[in-house]
């Protein structure tokens, strides 16, 4: 369904790949393409869903192998499309874990009940049929695998739309679907924009469930389209404005190291990143000194080069949006401690690189404290009491990932309980997580949870069967 022409790459160009040059041309899916993909998925569903979990698992496990053995190529495709440094590419390992796990773990079970006299009752968990998957650009292969693997393992057929900003790894993986042994129509990959193919998926009458990761704004649009069409089941992983709370008894060096990595990894394009840091006033000076030193040492440049750990923003739109936030930050009452002005240029090269940018003591109600920037911009504010910092941390419409640093274990638990957040790191920061606990957000950060143990639930409908059996007695 998708066609792709690779124009540039390390063999074809000497231009540093951080400049916003065109690197590929990718087909744009139309509404008709979505219909064609849904028809193929509907046709494939009866036989795919009637296979055993082991039979369905075979192609999933082959896909895991194929992805792992292609790690360098996949890393390069994300580097050239959205600027992700190859040095930070963990996505193939992550994807392989998901395809391998769901290749063996798709034993969905319902319940049985003898609690109604004269009946043997049971519930069944069955696939929906066709499910829609819409993914963002910041870690495309991660989202591809964490949604597609459980969906098809459960017996569904999928129509996935990649992000217009980073379609290349999804395209590459789509080329292996047949080779891995998936029957035609089980996994359908489209590339295209949100307002055409994304909307068509969200409002399609034959798609019964949708799994989406992306911005809160788009989540809202998909929710409305789902409600206005056939009331699809939705699961959303959305934006975050993560707070980090640093108490003065913490290991400040470690806290600075972790929180600096959290916000500047992937050039700030991480939903879980701690973009708001609150440091107790007695510890601010030391924390800021270490944090600034680490941020200043980031190696910026061409993301295909192994020594680079800070690549460009995904595209010109993101670059301009982040720079507007930097301008807004200068009016936030805060002090620019790093980055800012020089962020817009990189020596003589016109580039989409933005320097790590730190604001100190910005107004709590300013835009850089309230809105998702999705770039390498952090605010470090201060607090004096526990109650004050909890109130500040929770004063947001988001609730994805919060973290706190302290050596006082009772305080750690007390504060963790009070933070309005789907995930809380104690003496560790995002992206620290684990495979088998629920991943997801409170408030505007989402609805539903994903993980190896949870994700398949979204892709299964439940049916209760009341089986009248008077002959069984009592
Ligand atoms: P986005 O919402 O702009 O786009 C995400 C996807 O939705 C893309 O494929 C896009 O084409 C599609 N889309 C856009 N408009 C649509 C519409 N009206 N109908 C259907 N689909 C539509 O988000 P993005 O810019 O790709 O990603 C950045 C955002 O994603 C940030 O807000 C970030 O915090 C969030 N994010 C969240 C998580 C998480 O797990 N919670 C992970 C990564 C990113």
Coordinates of C-alpha atoms and ligand atoms in Angstrom, one line a residue:
X1 CA 0.0 0.0 0.0
X2 CA 2.8 2.4 0.7
X3 CA 5.6 3.3 -1.7
X4 CA 8.8 4.9 -0.7
X5 CA 11.7 6.5 -2.5
X6 CA 14.9 7.0 -0.4
X7 CA 16.6 10.1 -1.8
X8 CA 19.4 10.7 0.6
X9 CA 21.4 8.7 3.0
X10 CA 24.9 8.4 4.1
X11 CA 25.9 6.9 0.8
X12 CA 24.2 9.6 -1.3
X13 CA 24.8 12.8 0.4
X14 CA 27.5 14.7 2.3
X15 CA 24.9 17.1 3.8
X16 CA 24.7 16.7 7.6
X17 CA 21.4 15.1 8.3
X18 CA 20.2 17.7 10.7
X19 CA 19.2 20.4 8.2
X20 CA 15.6 19.6 7.2
X21 CA 16.6 18.4 3.7
X22 CA 14.2 16.1 2.0
X23 CA 15.4 12.5 2.6
X24 CA 12.6 10.5 1.2
X25 CA 9.2 10.7 -0.5
X26 CA 6.5 8.5 0.9
X27 CA 3.0 7.8 -0.4
X28 CA 0.1 9.6 1.2
X29 CA -2.8 7.3 2.0
X30 CA -6.2 8.5 0.8
X31 CA -9.6 7.8 2.3
X32 CA -10.0 5.1 -0.4
X33 CA -6.7 3.5 0.7
X34 CA -8.1 3.3 4.3
X35 CA -11.2 1.6 2.9
X36 CA -9.1 -0.8 0.9
X37 CA -7.0 -1.6 4.0
X38 CA -10.1 -2.2 6.1
X39 CA -11.6 -4.5 3.5
X40 CA -8.4 -6.5 3.4
X41 CA -8.4 -6.7 7.2
X42 CA -12.1 -7.8 7.3
X43 CA -11.4 -10.5 4.7
X44 CA -8.4 -11.8 6.7
X45 CA -10.2 -11.8 10.1
X46 CA -12.2 -15.0 10.0
X47 CA -9.3 -17.3 9.3
X48 CA -6.7 -15.4 11.3
X49 CA -8.9 -15.3 14.4
X50 CA -9.6 -19.0 14.2
X51 CA -5.9 -20.0 14.4
X52 CA -4.5 -21.1 17.7
X53 CA -2.3 -18.7 19.7
X54 CA 0.7 -20.8 18.8
X55 CA -0.1 -20.7 15.1
X56 CA -0.6 -16.9 15.3
X57 CA 2.6 -16.6 17.3
X58 CA 4.9 -18.0 14.6
X59 CA 5.0 -15.0 12.3
X60 CA 5.2 -12.7 15.4
X61 CA 8.4 -14.5 16.5
X62 CA 9.8 -14.3 13.0
X63 CA 9.1 -10.6 13.0
X64 CA 11.0 -10.2 16.2
X65 CA 14.1 -11.9 14.7
X66 CA 13.8 -9.9 11.5
X67 CA 13.6 -6.6 13.4
X68 CA 16.5 -7.5 15.7
X69 CA 18.8 -8.5 12.8
X70 CA 18.0 -5.2 11.0
X71 CA 18.8 -2.9 14.0
X72 CA 21.4 -0.7 12.3
X73 CA 19.2 -0.1 9.2
X74 CA 16.1 0.7 11.3
X75 CA 18.2 3.1 13.5
X76 CA 19.4 4.9 10.4
X77 CA 15.9 5.2 9.0
X78 CA 14.6 6.9 12.2
X79 CA 17.8 9.1 12.3
X80 CA 17.2 10.4 8.8
X81 CA 13.5 10.9 9.1
X82 CA 13.1 12.4 12.6
X83 CA 16.6 13.1 13.8
X84 CA 16.8 10.4 16.5
X85 CA 20.5 9.8 17.2
X86 CA 21.5 6.2 16.3
X87 CA 23.4 6.2 19.6
X88 CA 20.1 6.2 21.4
X89 CA 18.2 3.6 19.3
X90 CA 16.9 1.0 21.7
X91 CA 13.7 0.6 19.7
X92 CA 14.5 -2.7 17.8
X93 CA 15.3 -4.5 21.1
X94 CA 12.0 -3.1 22.5
X95 CA 10.0 -4.2 19.5
X96 CA 11.6 -7.7 19.5
X97 CA 10.6 -8.2 23.2
X98 CA 7.0 -7.3 22.2
X99 CA 6.7 -9.5 19.1
X100 CA 8.4 -12.4 21.0
X101 CA 6.3 -12.0 24.1
X102 CA 2.9 -11.8 22.3
X103 CA 4.1 -14.6 20.1
X104 CA 3.6 -16.9 23.1
X105 CA 1.3 -15.1 25.5
X106 CA -2.0 -14.8 23.6
X107 CA -3.9 -17.2 25.8
X108 CA -6.9 -15.0 26.6
X109 CA -9.2 -16.4 29.1
X110 CA -12.7 -15.6 30.4
X111 CA -14.5 -16.9 33.5
X112 CA -16.9 -19.6 34.3
X113 CA -19.6 -19.5 36.9
X114 CA -21.8 -22.0 38.7
X115 CA -23.4 -19.4 40.9
X116 CA -26.8 -19.4 39.1
X117 CA -28.7 -22.6 39.9
X118 CA -29.5 -24.5 36.7
X119 CA -26.9 -22.7 34.7
X120 CA -23.3 -23.1 33.7
X121 CA -22.3 -19.5 32.8
X122 CA -19.2 -18.4 31.1
X123 CA -17.5 -15.3 29.7
X124 CA -15.4 -15.4 26.5
X125 CA -12.8 -12.9 25.4
X126 CA -12.7 -12.5 21.7
X127 CA -11.0 -10.2 19.2
X128 CA -12.9 -7.2 17.9
X129 CA -12.3 -7.8 14.2
X130 CA -10.5 -4.8 12.7
X131 CA -8.7 -2.4 15.0
X132 CA -7.1 0.9 14.1
X133 CA -3.7 2.0 15.3
X134 CA -2.3 5.5 15.0
X135 CA 1.3 6.2 16.1
X136 CA 3.5 9.3 16.7
X137 CA 6.9 10.0 15.3
X138 CA 9.2 10.2 18.3
X139 CA 9.8 6.4 18.7
X140 CA 7.8 4.9 15.8
X141 CA 9.0 1.3 16.1
X142 CA 8.3 1.2 19.9
X143 CA 4.7 2.2 19.3
X144 CA 4.3 0.0 16.2
X145 CA 5.3 -3.1 18.2
X146 CA 3.6 -2.3 21.5
X147 CA 0.3 -2.0 19.7
X148 CA 0.5 -4.3 16.7
X149 CA 1.9 -7.3 18.5
X150 CA -0.9 -7.6 21.1
X151 CA -3.6 -6.7 18.7
X152 CA -2.8 -9.4 16.1
X153 CA -1.8 -11.9 18.8
X154 CA -5.3 -11.6 20.2
X155 CA -6.7 -12.5 16.7
X156 CA -7.5 -9.0 15.3
X157 CA -6.4 -7.6 12.0
X158 CA -5.0 -4.1 12.1
X159 CA -4.9 -1.0 10.0
X160 CA -2.0 1.1 11.2
X161 CA -1.2 4.7 10.2
X162 CA 2.4 5.9 10.8
X163 CA 3.2 9.5 11.5
X164 CA 3.8 11.8 8.5
X165 CA 7.0 13.0 10.2
X166 CA 8.6 9.5 10.6
X167 CA 7.1 6.8 8.4
X168 CA 10.3 5.0 7.4
X169 CA 10.6 2.3 10.0
X170 CA 6.9 1.4 9.8
X171 CA 7.4 1.2 6.0
X172 CA 10.4 -1.0 6.4
X173 CA 8.7 -3.4 8.8
X174 CA 5.7 -3.5 6.5
X175 CA 8.0 -5.0 3.8
X176 CA 8.6 -8.0 6.1
X177 CA 5.0 -8.9 6.9
X178 CA 4.5 -11.4 4.1
X179 CA 8.0 -12.9 4.5
X180 CA 7.4 -13.5 8.2
X181 CA 4.3 -15.5 7.3
X182 CA 1.4 -13.2 8.2
X183 CA -1.5 -13.9 5.8
X184 CA -2.5 -11.0 3.5
X185 CA -4.7 -8.4 5.3
X186 CA -3.7 -9.2 8.9
X187 CA -1.4 -6.2 9.2
X188 CA -2.0 -3.2 6.9
X189 CA 0.4 -0.3 7.1
X190 CA -0.5 3.2 5.7
X191 CA 1.5 6.4 5.7
X192 CA -0.2 9.7 5.7
X193 CA -1.4 12.8 7.5
X194 CA -3.8 12.9 10.4
X195 CA -6.5 15.0 8.7
X196 CA -7.0 12.5 5.9
X197 CA -6.1 8.9 6.7
X198 CA -6.0 9.4 10.5
X199 CA -9.5 10.9 10.5
X200 CA -10.7 8.2 8.1
X201 CA -9.5 5.5 10.5
X202 CA -11.1 7.3 13.5
X203 CA -14.5 7.5 11.9
X204 CA -14.5 4.2 10.0
X205 CA -17.7 2.2 10.7
X206 CA -15.9 -1.2 10.3
X207 CA -13.1 -0.4 12.8
X208 CA -14.3 -1.3 16.3
X209 CA -11.4 -0.3 18.5
X210 CA -8.5 2.2 18.2
X211 CA -5.2 2.5 20.0
X212 CA -3.6 5.9 19.7
X213 CA -0.4 7.5 21.0
X214 CA 0.2 11.1 20.3
X215 CA -0.9 14.6 21.5
X216 CA -3.8 15.3 23.8
X217 CA -5.3 17.6 21.1
X218 CA -5.4 14.7 18.6
X219 CA -6.6 12.3 21.2
X220 CA -9.6 14.5 21.7
X221 CA -10.3 14.7 18.0
X222 CA -10.1 10.9 17.7
X223 CA -12.4 10.5 20.7
X224 CA -15.0 12.8 19.1
X225 CA -14.7 11.0 15.7
X226 CA -15.0 7.6 17.4
X227 CA -18.1 8.8 19.4
X228 CA -19.7 10.3 16.3
X229 CA -19.2 7.2 14.2
X230 CA -19.6 3.8 15.9
X231 CA -18.4 4.5 19.4
X232 CA -15.2 2.7 19.0
X233 CA -13.4 1.5 22.2
X234 CA -10.3 3.8 22.5
X235 CA -7.1 3.6 24.4
X236 CA -5.0 6.7 24.5
X237 CA -1.4 7.4 25.5
X238 CA -1.1 11.2 25.3
X239 CA 1.1 14.2 26.2
X240 CA 2.8 14.9 29.5
X241 CA 4.3 17.8 31.5
X242 CA 6.2 15.7 34.0
X243 CA 7.3 17.2 37.3
X244 CA 10.6 16.1 39.1
X245 CA 10.7 16.9 42.8
X246 CA 14.2 17.1 44.2
X247 CA 14.3 17.3 48.0
X248 CA 17.5 18.6 49.7
X249 CA 18.4 15.2 51.3
X250 CA 18.6 13.5 47.8
X251 CA 21.7 12.4 46.0
X252 CA 21.8 15.7 44.0
X253 CA 24.4 14.5 41.5
X254 CA 22.4 11.5 40.6
X255 CA 19.2 13.5 40.5
X256 CA 20.8 16.0 38.2
X257 CA 22.2 13.3 36.0
X258 CA 18.8 11.4 35.7
X259 CA 16.6 14.5 35.2
X260 CA 19.0 16.0 32.6
X261 CA 18.9 12.8 30.7
X262 CA 15.1 12.6 31.0
X263 CA 14.4 16.0 29.4
X264 CA 17.3 16.1 26.9
X265 CA 17.2 12.5 25.6
X266 CA 15.8 12.5 22.1
X267 CA 16.2 16.3 22.1
X268 CA 13.3 16.6 24.5
X269 CA 10.9 14.7 22.2
X270 CA 9.7 12.3 24.9
X271 CA 6.2 12.3 26.4
X272 CA 7.4 11.2 29.8
X273 CA 10.3 13.7 30.1
X274 CA 10.5 15.8 33.3
X275 CA 10.0 19.2 31.7
X276 CA 9.3 20.9 35.1
X277 CA 11.9 20.4 37.8
X278 CA 11.3 21.6 41.4
X279 CA 14.4 21.8 43.6
X280 CA 14.2 22.5 47.3
X281 CA 15.6 26.0 47.8
X282 CA 18.4 24.8 50.1
X283 CA 19.8 22.6 47.3
X284 CA 19.1 24.6 44.1
X285 CA 22.6 26.0 43.6
X286 CA 24.4 22.7 43.5
X287 CA 21.7 20.9 41.5
X288 CA 21.6 23.6 38.8
X289 CA 25.4 23.7 38.6
X290 CA 25.6 19.9 37.9
X291 CA 22.6 19.9 35.6
X292 CA 23.9 22.8 33.5
X293 CA 27.3 21.2 33.2
X294 CA 25.8 18.0 31.9
X295 CA 23.5 19.8 29.5
X296 CA 26.3 21.9 28.1
X297 CA 28.3 18.7 27.4
X298 CA 25.7 17.3 25.0
X299 CA 27.2 16.5 21.5
X300 CA 24.9 18.0 18.9
X301 CA 24.8 17.3 15.2
X302 CA 24.1 14.7 12.6
X303 CA 22.1 11.9 14.3
X304 CA 23.5 9.2 12.0
X305 CA 27.0 9.7 13.6
X306 CA 27.6 7.4 16.6
X307 CA 29.2 10.1 18.8
X308 CA 26.2 12.4 18.6
X309 CA 23.7 12.3 21.5
X310 CA 21.6 15.3 20.6
X311 CA 19.9 15.4 17.2
X312 CA 17.7 17.9 15.5
X313 CA 14.0 18.4 16.1
X314 CA 11.8 16.2 13.9
X315 CA 11.1 18.8 11.3
X316 CA 10.8 22.5 10.6
X317 CA 7.3 22.7 12.2
X318 CA 8.6 21.2 15.5
X319 CA 11.7 23.4 15.3
X320 CA 9.7 26.5 14.9
X321 CA 7.2 25.5 17.6
X322 CA 10.0 24.9 20.1
X323 CA 11.6 28.2 19.3
X324 CA 8.3 30.0 19.9
X325 CA 8.2 28.4 23.3
X326 CA 11.7 29.6 24.0
X327 CA 10.6 33.1 23.1
X328 CA 7.6 32.7 25.4
X329 CA 10.0 31.5 28.1
X330 CA 11.8 34.8 27.9
X331 CA 8.6 36.5 28.8
X332 CA 7.8 34.0 31.6
X333 CA 9.5 36.0 34.3
X334 CA 12.2 33.3 34.4
X335 CA 16.0 33.6 33.9
X336 CA 17.5 31.9 30.8
X337 CA 20.4 29.9 32.2
X338 CA 21.4 27.9 29.1
X339 CA 20.5 27.8 25.4
X340 CA 17.9 30.3 24.1
X341 CA 19.4 32.7 21.6
X342 CA 22.2 30.7 20.1
X343 CA 19.8 27.7 19.8
X344 CA 18.6 28.9 16.4
X345 CA 21.9 28.4 14.6
X346 CA 24.7 25.8 14.5
X347 CA 27.8 27.5 13.2
X348 CA 27.5 28.0 9.5
X349 CA 25.0 25.3 8.9
X350 CA 21.4 26.0 8.7
X351 CA 20.0 23.4 11.0
X352 CA 17.1 22.1 13.0
X353 CA 19.2 21.6 16.1
X354 CA 18.1 23.3 19.3
X355 CA 20.5 23.6 22.1
X356 CA 19.5 22.3 25.5
X357 CA 17.7 25.2 27.1
X358 CA 17.2 25.9 30.8
X359 CA 14.9 28.5 32.4
X360 CA 15.1 29.2 36.1
X361 CA 12.2 30.4 38.2
X362 CA 9.6 30.8 35.5
X363 CA 6.1 31.9 36.5
X364 CA 4.0 28.8 37.4
X365 CA 1.2 30.0 35.1
X366 CA 3.4 30.8 32.1
X367 CA 3.0 28.8 28.9
X368 CA 6.3 27.0 29.3
X369 CA 5.0 25.6 32.6
X370 CA 1.6 24.7 31.3
X371 CA 1.9 23.4 27.7
X372 CA 3.7 20.5 26.2
X373 CA 6.8 21.8 24.4
X374 CA 8.2 18.5 23.1
X375 CA 11.6 20.0 22.7
X376 CA 14.8 20.4 24.7
X377 CA 13.5 23.0 27.1
X378 CA 13.3 22.6 30.9
X379 CA 12.2 24.9 33.7
X380 CA 13.9 24.6 37.1
X381 CA 11.8 26.2 39.8
X382 CA 12.3 26.1 43.6
X383 CA 10.1 25.1 46.6
X384 CA 10.5 25.2 50.3
X385 CA 7.9 22.7 51.7
X386 CA 6.6 19.3 50.8
X387 CA 3.0 20.5 50.6
X388 CA 4.0 23.4 48.4
X389 CA 5.8 21.2 45.8
X390 CA 3.0 18.6 45.7
X391 CA 0.5 21.4 44.9
X392 CA 2.8 22.8 42.2
X393 CA 3.5 19.4 40.7
X394 CA -0.2 18.6 40.4
X395 CA -1.2 22.0 39.0
X396 CA -1.4 20.7 35.5
X397 CA -3.9 19.1 33.1
X398 CA -1.4 16.3 32.5
X399 CA -0.5 13.3 34.6
X400 CA 1.8 10.9 32.8
X401 CA 5.1 10.5 34.7
X402 CA 6.3 12.3 37.9
X403 CA 9.5 11.6 39.8
X404 CA 11.0 12.5 43.2
X405 CA 14.4 12.3 44.8
X406 CA 14.8 11.9 48.5
X407 CA 16.5 9.5 51.0
X408 CA 13.5 9.7 53.3
X409 CA 11.5 6.5 52.5
X410 CA 8.3 7.6 54.3
X411 CA 8.3 10.9 52.5
X412 CA 8.9 9.0 49.2
X413 CA 5.8 6.9 49.7
X414 CA 3.7 9.8 51.1
X415 CA 4.5 12.0 48.1
X416 CA 4.2 9.2 45.6
X417 CA 0.6 8.6 46.8
X418 CA -0.3 12.3 46.4
X419 CA 1.1 12.9 42.9
X420 CA -1.6 13.0 40.2
X421 CA 0.3 10.8 37.8
X422 CA 0.0 7.4 36.1
X423 CA 3.6 6.7 36.9
X424 CA 6.0 7.8 39.6
X425 CA 9.7 7.3 39.7
X426 CA 11.3 7.3 43.2
X427 CA 15.0 8.1 43.0
X428 CA 14.8 7.5 39.2
X429 CA 13.4 9.5 36.4
X430 CA 11.7 8.8 33.0
X431 CA 12.2 6.9 30.9
X432 CA 12.9 4.4 33.7
X433 CA 10.1 1.9 33.7
X434 CA 9.4 -1.9 33.5
X435 CA 7.8 -4.3 31.2
X436 CA 5.1 -5.6 33.4
X437 CA 3.5 -2.7 35.2
X438 CA 0.7 -0.4 33.7
X439 CA 2.1 2.3 31.5
X440 CA -0.2 5.3 31.0
X441 CA -1.5 8.6 32.2
X442 CA -4.0 10.3 34.5
X443 CA -6.0 13.4 33.5
X444 CA -5.2 14.7 30.0
X445 CA -2.4 12.2 29.6
X446 CA -4.5 9.3 28.5
X447 CA -7.0 6.6 29.2
X448 CA -6.2 2.9 29.5
X449 CA -2.9 1.2 30.2
X450 CA -0.3 -0.6 28.2
X451 CA 2.3 -3.2 29.2
X452 CA 3.2 -6.8 28.4
X453 CA 0.5 -7.9 30.9
X454 CA -2.2 -5.2 30.1
X455 CA -2.0 -4.4 26.4
X456 CA -3.9 -7.4 25.0
X457 CA -6.9 -6.5 27.1
X458 CA -7.6 -3.5 24.9
X459 CA -7.9 -5.7 21.9
X460 CA -10.4 -8.2 23.3
X461 CA -14.2 -7.9 23.6
X462 CA -16.0 -9.7 26.4
X463 CA -19.1 -11.8 25.9
X464 CA -21.1 -13.5 28.6
X465 CA -22.9 -16.7 27.8
X466 CA -25.8 -17.8 30.0
X467 CA -26.1 -21.5 29.5
X468 CA -29.3 -23.0 30.8
X469 CA -28.7 -26.5 32.0
X470 CA -31.5 -27.6 34.4
X471 CA -30.3 -31.2 34.2
X472 CA -27.1 -30.4 36.1
X473 CA -28.9 -30.0 39.4
X474 CA -28.4 -27.8 42.4
Ligands
LIG1 P1 0.1 14.2 17.0 O1 -1.0 14.0 17.9 O2 0.3 15.4 16.2 O3 0.2 13.0 15.9 C1 0.1 11.6 16.3 C2 -0.5 10.8 15.2 O4 -1.8 11.2 15.1 C3 0.2 11.0 13.9 O5 0.2 9.8 13.2 C4 -0.8 12.0 13.2 O6 -0.7 11.9 11.8 C5 -2.1 11.5 13.7 N1 -3.2 12.5 13.7 C6 -3.1 13.8 13.7 N2 -4.3 14.4 13.6 C7 -5.2 13.4 13.6 C8 -6.6 13.3 13.5 N3 -7.3 14.4 13.5 N4 -7.2 12.1 13.5 C9 -6.4 11.0 13.5 N5 -5.1 11.0 13.6 C10 -4.5 12.2 13.6 O7 1.4 13.9 17.9 P2 2.9 13.8 17.5 O8 3.3 15.2 17.2 O9 3.1 12.8 16.5 O10 3.6 13.3 18.8 C11 3.9 14.1 19.9 C12 2.8 14.1 20.9 O11 2.6 12.7 21.3 C13 3.2 14.8 22.2 O12 2.2 15.5 22.8 C14 3.7 13.7 23.1 O13 3.6 14.0 24.5 C15 2.8 12.6 22.7 N6 3.3 11.3 23.0 C16 2.8 10.5 24.1 C17 3.3 9.3 24.4 C18 2.7 8.4 25.5 O14 3.0 7.3 25.6 N7 1.9 9.0 26.4 C19 4.4 8.8 23.7 C20 4.9 9.6 22.6 C21 4.4 10.8 22.3

